[in-house]
Each structure stands twice: as C-alpha cells, then as structure tokens.
Coordinates of C-alpha atoms and ligand atoms in Angstrom, one line a residue:
M1 CA 82.5 95.2 155.0
S2 CA 78.3 95.1 156.0
Q3 CA 78.3 95.2 160.4
Q4 CA 75.3 92.3 161.2
V5 CA 72.5 94.3 163.8
E6 CA 69.7 93.8 165.3
F7 CA 67.7 97.2 163.6
K8 CA 64.1 97.9 166.0
P9 CA 61.9 100.6 165.5
P10 CA 62.2 103.6 169.1
N11 CA 59.6 102.6 171.8
G12 CA 56.7 104.3 171.3
Y13 CA 56.3 103.0 167.1
E14 CA 55.2 99.0 166.4
Y15 CA 57.3 99.3 162.2
V16 CA 59.4 102.1 160.7
L17 CA 57.9 103.1 157.2
F18 CA 61.1 104.4 155.0
L19 CA 58.4 106.9 152.5
S20 CA 61.3 108.4 149.9
F21 CA 59.8 110.5 146.4
D22 CA 62.5 110.2 143.2
L23 CA 62.0 113.5 141.6
D24 CA 63.1 111.9 138.4
V25 CA 61.2 114.4 136.1
D26 CA 62.3 114.7 132.0
S27 CA 66.6 113.7 134.0
A28 CA 66.1 110.1 132.3
E29 CA 64.2 110.8 129.6
Q30 CA 66.8 114.1 128.8
Y31 CA 69.7 112.1 129.8
R32 CA 68.4 109.0 126.8
G33 CA 67.7 112.2 124.7
S34 CA 63.9 110.8 124.0
D35 CA 61.0 112.1 122.5
P36 CA 59.1 115.5 123.7
V37 CA 56.2 113.1 125.0
A38 CA 58.7 111.3 126.5
L39 CA 59.6 114.8 128.0
S40 CA 56.4 115.8 128.6
R41 CA 55.3 112.7 130.8
G42 CA 58.8 113.9 133.2
R43 CA 57.8 117.0 133.9
F44 CA 53.9 116.4 134.4
S45 CA 55.4 115.9 138.0
V46 CA 56.7 119.5 138.8
R47 CA 53.7 120.5 137.1
R48 CA 51.2 118.7 138.6
G49 CA 52.8 115.5 140.4
V50 CA 54.8 117.8 143.0
G51 CA 51.9 119.3 144.8
K52 CA 49.4 116.3 144.7
V53 CA 52.0 114.7 146.8
L54 CA 52.3 117.8 148.6
N55 CA 48.5 118.0 149.6
V56 CA 47.9 114.1 151.4
L57 CA 51.7 114.5 152.7
Y58 CA 50.6 118.0 154.4
K59 CA 47.0 116.1 155.2
Y60 CA 49.5 113.9 157.9
G61 CA 51.5 116.3 158.8
L62 CA 54.8 114.7 157.4
K63 CA 58.1 116.2 156.4
T64 CA 59.2 113.2 153.9
T65 CA 62.5 112.3 152.0
F66 CA 62.2 113.5 148.0
F67 CA 65.6 112.3 145.7
V68 CA 67.4 114.9 143.0
P69 CA 69.2 114.6 140.6
G70 CA 71.0 117.1 140.3
W71 CA 70.5 118.3 136.0
V72 CA 66.7 118.4 138.1
A73 CA 68.0 121.2 141.3
S74 CA 69.7 123.5 138.6
T75 CA 66.7 123.5 135.1
Y76 CA 63.1 122.7 138.0
P77 CA 65.1 125.7 141.4
Q78 CA 61.1 126.8 141.9
I79 CA 60.2 123.6 142.8
V80 CA 63.5 122.7 144.7
K81 CA 63.4 125.3 146.7
V82 CA 59.7 125.0 147.3
L83 CA 60.1 121.6 148.7
A84 CA 63.2 122.8 150.9
D85 CA 62.0 125.1 152.3
D86 CA 58.4 123.4 154.2
G87 CA 61.0 121.5 155.1
H88 CA 61.7 118.5 153.0
E89 CA 65.2 116.5 153.0
I90 CA 67.2 116.9 149.1
A91 CA 69.0 114.2 148.9
A92 CA 71.1 112.8 145.5
H93 CA 70.0 111.4 142.9
G94 CA 72.9 111.2 140.9
Y95 CA 73.5 114.0 138.0
I96 CA 70.9 113.5 135.5
H97 CA 69.5 110.1 136.0
E98 CA 72.8 108.2 134.9
R99 CA 72.9 103.8 135.2
F100 CA 75.6 104.5 137.7
D101 CA 76.6 100.7 136.4
E102 CA 78.0 101.7 133.0
F103 CA 81.0 104.1 134.4
K104 CA 83.6 102.5 134.1
D105 CA 86.9 105.4 135.2
I106 CA 86.2 106.7 138.3
Y107 CA 87.9 110.0 137.5
Y108 CA 84.3 110.3 135.7
E109 CA 82.5 109.2 138.1
D110 CA 84.5 110.9 140.9
Q111 CA 83.8 114.3 138.9
L112 CA 79.8 113.6 138.1
F113 CA 79.3 113.4 141.8
R114 CA 81.5 116.9 142.7
R115 CA 79.0 118.0 140.0
M116 CA 76.0 116.3 141.9
I117 CA 76.2 117.4 144.8
E118 CA 76.7 121.1 143.9
S119 CA 74.1 121.4 142.7
I120 CA 72.8 120.2 145.4
E121 CA 73.9 122.4 147.7
T122 CA 73.3 125.5 144.8
F123 CA 70.2 125.0 145.1
T124 CA 68.9 124.4 148.9
N125 CA 72.2 125.2 150.3
H126 CA 73.0 122.0 152.7
K127 CA 74.7 119.2 151.2
P128 CA 73.7 116.1 150.8
I129 CA 73.8 112.8 152.9
G130 CA 71.9 111.3 151.5
F131 CA 72.3 108.9 147.8
R132 CA 70.5 106.9 145.7
A133 CA 71.2 105.5 143.0
P134 CA 68.9 105.5 139.5
Y135 CA 68.1 102.7 138.7
W136 CA 69.9 101.2 142.3
R137 CA 72.3 100.4 140.0
F138 CA 76.1 101.0 141.2
S139 CA 79.6 101.0 139.4
K140 CA 82.6 99.0 141.9
N141 CA 83.4 102.6 142.7
T142 CA 80.2 103.9 143.2
L143 CA 80.4 102.8 147.4
S144 CA 83.9 104.4 147.3
L145 CA 82.5 107.2 146.3
L146 CA 80.2 108.5 148.6
F147 CA 82.7 107.5 151.5
K148 CA 84.5 109.6 150.0
H149 CA 82.3 111.8 149.6
G150 CA 81.0 112.5 153.5
F151 CA 77.6 110.5 153.0
K152 CA 75.9 110.3 155.8
Y153 CA 73.4 107.0 155.0
D154 CA 72.6 105.1 150.8
S155 CA 69.6 104.4 149.6
S156 CA 70.0 101.4 147.0
L157 CA 71.0 97.9 148.0
M158 CA 68.5 94.4 148.0
D159 CA 70.5 92.7 150.2
D160 CA 68.0 93.1 153.7
E161 CA 64.7 93.1 155.0
Y162 CA 66.6 96.3 158.2
P163 CA 68.1 98.8 157.5
Y164 CA 72.5 98.6 158.8
I165 CA 75.7 100.3 158.7
I166 CA 78.8 99.6 156.7
E167 CA 82.3 100.3 158.2
K168 CA 85.6 101.3 156.2
N169 CA 88.1 102.3 157.6
N170 CA 86.3 103.0 160.7
Y171 CA 83.7 105.1 158.4
F172 CA 80.1 104.6 158.3
L173 CA 77.7 104.5 155.7
V174 CA 74.1 103.3 156.5
E175 CA 72.3 101.4 154.3
L176 CA 68.8 102.2 154.0
P177 CA 67.8 99.1 151.7
V178 CA 64.9 98.7 148.9
D179 CA 63.0 96.2 146.5
W180 CA 61.2 97.0 143.2
R181 CA 59.0 95.0 144.3
L182 CA 58.0 98.7 147.3
D183 CA 58.1 100.7 144.0
D184 CA 55.2 103.0 142.9
W185 CA 57.6 103.0 138.6
P186 CA 58.1 99.8 137.0
Y187 CA 54.6 98.4 138.5
L188 CA 52.3 101.2 137.0
E189 CA 54.4 103.2 134.3
Y190 CA 57.0 100.7 132.9
Y191 CA 55.4 96.6 133.4
R192 CA 52.0 98.6 134.1
T193 CA 51.6 95.0 135.3
L194 CA 48.9 96.2 138.4
T195 CA 46.4 98.1 138.8
P196 CA 47.2 100.3 141.4
R197 CA 44.1 98.6 143.9
E198 CA 45.9 95.4 143.0
L199 CA 49.4 98.1 144.6
L200 CA 47.8 99.5 147.4
D201 CA 46.1 95.7 149.0
M202 CA 50.1 94.1 148.0
W203 CA 51.6 96.6 149.7
I204 CA 49.8 96.8 152.9
D205 CA 50.3 92.9 152.9
E206 CA 53.8 93.9 153.3
I207 CA 53.1 97.0 155.5
E208 CA 51.3 94.0 157.7
Y209 CA 54.6 91.8 157.5
A210 CA 57.2 94.3 159.0
R211 CA 54.5 95.6 161.7
Q212 CA 54.4 91.3 163.2
N213 CA 57.8 91.4 162.7
H214 CA 58.5 95.4 164.2
G215 CA 60.6 95.8 161.8
Y216 CA 60.8 98.4 159.1
V217 CA 59.5 98.7 155.1
S218 CA 61.0 101.2 152.5
I219 CA 58.0 102.2 149.6
T220 CA 59.9 104.9 147.0
M221 CA 57.6 106.9 144.7
H222 CA 58.1 108.7 141.6
P223 CA 55.1 112.2 141.4
Q224 CA 55.0 111.9 137.9
C225 CA 53.8 108.4 138.8
I226 CA 52.3 108.8 141.4
G227 CA 50.8 111.9 141.1
R228 CA 48.6 111.0 138.1
G229 CA 45.0 110.6 138.5
A230 CA 43.0 108.4 140.6
R231 CA 46.7 106.8 141.9
I232 CA 46.8 109.5 144.3
N233 CA 44.5 108.1 146.4
V234 CA 47.1 104.8 147.0
L235 CA 49.1 107.4 148.5
D236 CA 46.0 108.3 150.2
K237 CA 45.3 105.4 151.8
I238 CA 49.2 103.7 152.4
L239 CA 49.9 106.8 154.5
R240 CA 46.2 106.5 156.9
Y241 CA 46.8 102.9 157.3
A242 CA 50.9 103.7 158.6
V243 CA 49.3 106.4 160.5
E244 CA 46.3 104.0 162.2
T245 CA 49.5 101.0 163.0
K246 CA 51.5 103.0 164.5
A247 CA 54.6 103.6 162.0
W248 CA 57.3 105.9 162.6
I249 CA 58.0 107.2 159.2
P250 CA 61.0 109.7 158.9
Q251 CA 63.7 111.5 156.7
G252 CA 65.7 109.9 155.6
R253 CA 68.6 111.9 157.8
V254 CA 66.8 111.0 160.8
L255 CA 66.6 107.9 160.6
A256 CA 70.3 107.4 159.4
D257 CA 70.8 108.9 162.5
Y258 CA 68.5 106.7 164.4
V259 CA 70.9 103.8 163.1
L260 CA 74.0 104.8 163.9
E261 CA 73.4 106.2 167.8
N262 CA 70.7 103.0 168.6
L263 CA 72.2 100.4 166.8
L264 CA 76.3 101.4 166.5
G265 CA 76.3 103.6 169.6
K266 CA 77.6 107.0 168.1
Q267 CA 76.8 110.3 168.3
C268 CA 76.1 110.5 164.5
C269 CA 78.4 112.9 162.7
Ligands
ZN1 ZN1 65.3 107.3 139.8

C-alpha cells in the first residue's frame, strides 16, 4: 500500500535533485551476448567515463549514488572500490543487467537477489540498501523481494513526481521515482533524438519546475554516455544551475532516511 505524503525539501533548500549514475559498463551487452564493439562501448565507462564524472562531482564537492550490477562489481572491482572509498553510495542494479519482467519464478529471482547483494557486499564491505531495476522493469515478485531482502529504498517506479513510502506488514520502503525523460540514455544513446544542448535545455526546464513547486526531480546518467566527449559539459552545467538555485543533492540512502524521518515520523532503521 502506498502512503500519501506531502514531500517538502529540508529547510534552506528550494528543491531536491536526486542525481544518480547507473554504472552498467558492458553487463547488458554480456547478458545479451553482444559483439566486441558493443562490449567496448560499455567499457568506455571504466576507461574514461567514470573518471570524467568524478572530476565534475569533485568540482562541486558531491558524493552521489551509483547503481551497479553485481557482475560489474566482481568484474571491475577496482573501479567500484574507488567509488566506495571516495564516499559514493554503491546501490544494486541487478546481477548482470537482466530484465526482471522476464522472471516468472520467484525462487530464481530470489537467488538472483542473493547473488546481486553478495557481490556488492563482497567488493564494497557494505550491503546495498538501494535498488534500481535494470531497464526500470519489475516482475510481479520484485517488490516483495525488495521487502524480503531488507532494502530501504527503490528507484524504479514512475507513478509520482515526489518520493513516497510503500508499506507492507509494517515495513517501509521509500520510493524515489524516476522518468525516462530524465535519463540520458534514450536521448543520447538509444534513439539519439536530442543533442546534448537540447537535452540540457529540457532538463533545466524540469529542474526549474521542481524548484518553483518546492519539489523533487530525479536525473539518471550513465558514465559511458554522459562521460563521452563534450557531453560531460551537460553534467557540469546541470550541477552549476542546481547549486545556484539552492538544490539539495543527496545520495539515495540519505534521501531515503530523510523521507522516512520527516514524512513517516520514524527514526530510520
Ligand atoms: Zn542500467
């Protein structure tokens, strides 16, 4: 059951920008058995993309959330360790970027959840408390498995413009909703319908709307996409605008705590 809550940013901030990165590397292409060129496109994130993203985040003093498939954590442990050691949150993103809506068997999906969690925990020394479904697709069992495995928040659903709380048997899961319009991938990589400059204009409009309505906006980026060439300037300009307009730019785990503590009146977990 979803609880209707009135979301407001913390005092001193005009709105919340949940900026997060999906570090897929070549997991989706490996899962599909893609060709070496497609694999190399994903690996760009490890060779160049993450470093360029971190340079921009460092410029603004930000520690953000990276959603990482378990297979990526075990295949590229150095890059995940760099992120974790630098204070960024490592959250879960499937094991090898599977499509969860294809899972019919809860036992199979439960085992995959265990493998995903164990891999992140092994390479970061922290059990992930945030989850984002690859392709933003759930099976009919995914939500109950998030409760079963003790996740604090999810960031996959698209049914609201504000964070909210899902309750089940007196357990609470924070939802940090997302939207395809606020994802770099379809516009710059998959359909390639916008230039980076057009994407920046659209995102600034969305941020401005959130600011004027004291709201929340979630922007998702992929280091292999936004880190390529001059596209990295989009990240820089988004953050410059957000800082100038008094955005709170928290990690997912910090935002989830805020939602629970302030909207549910509970001391979190
Ligand atoms: Zn992904």
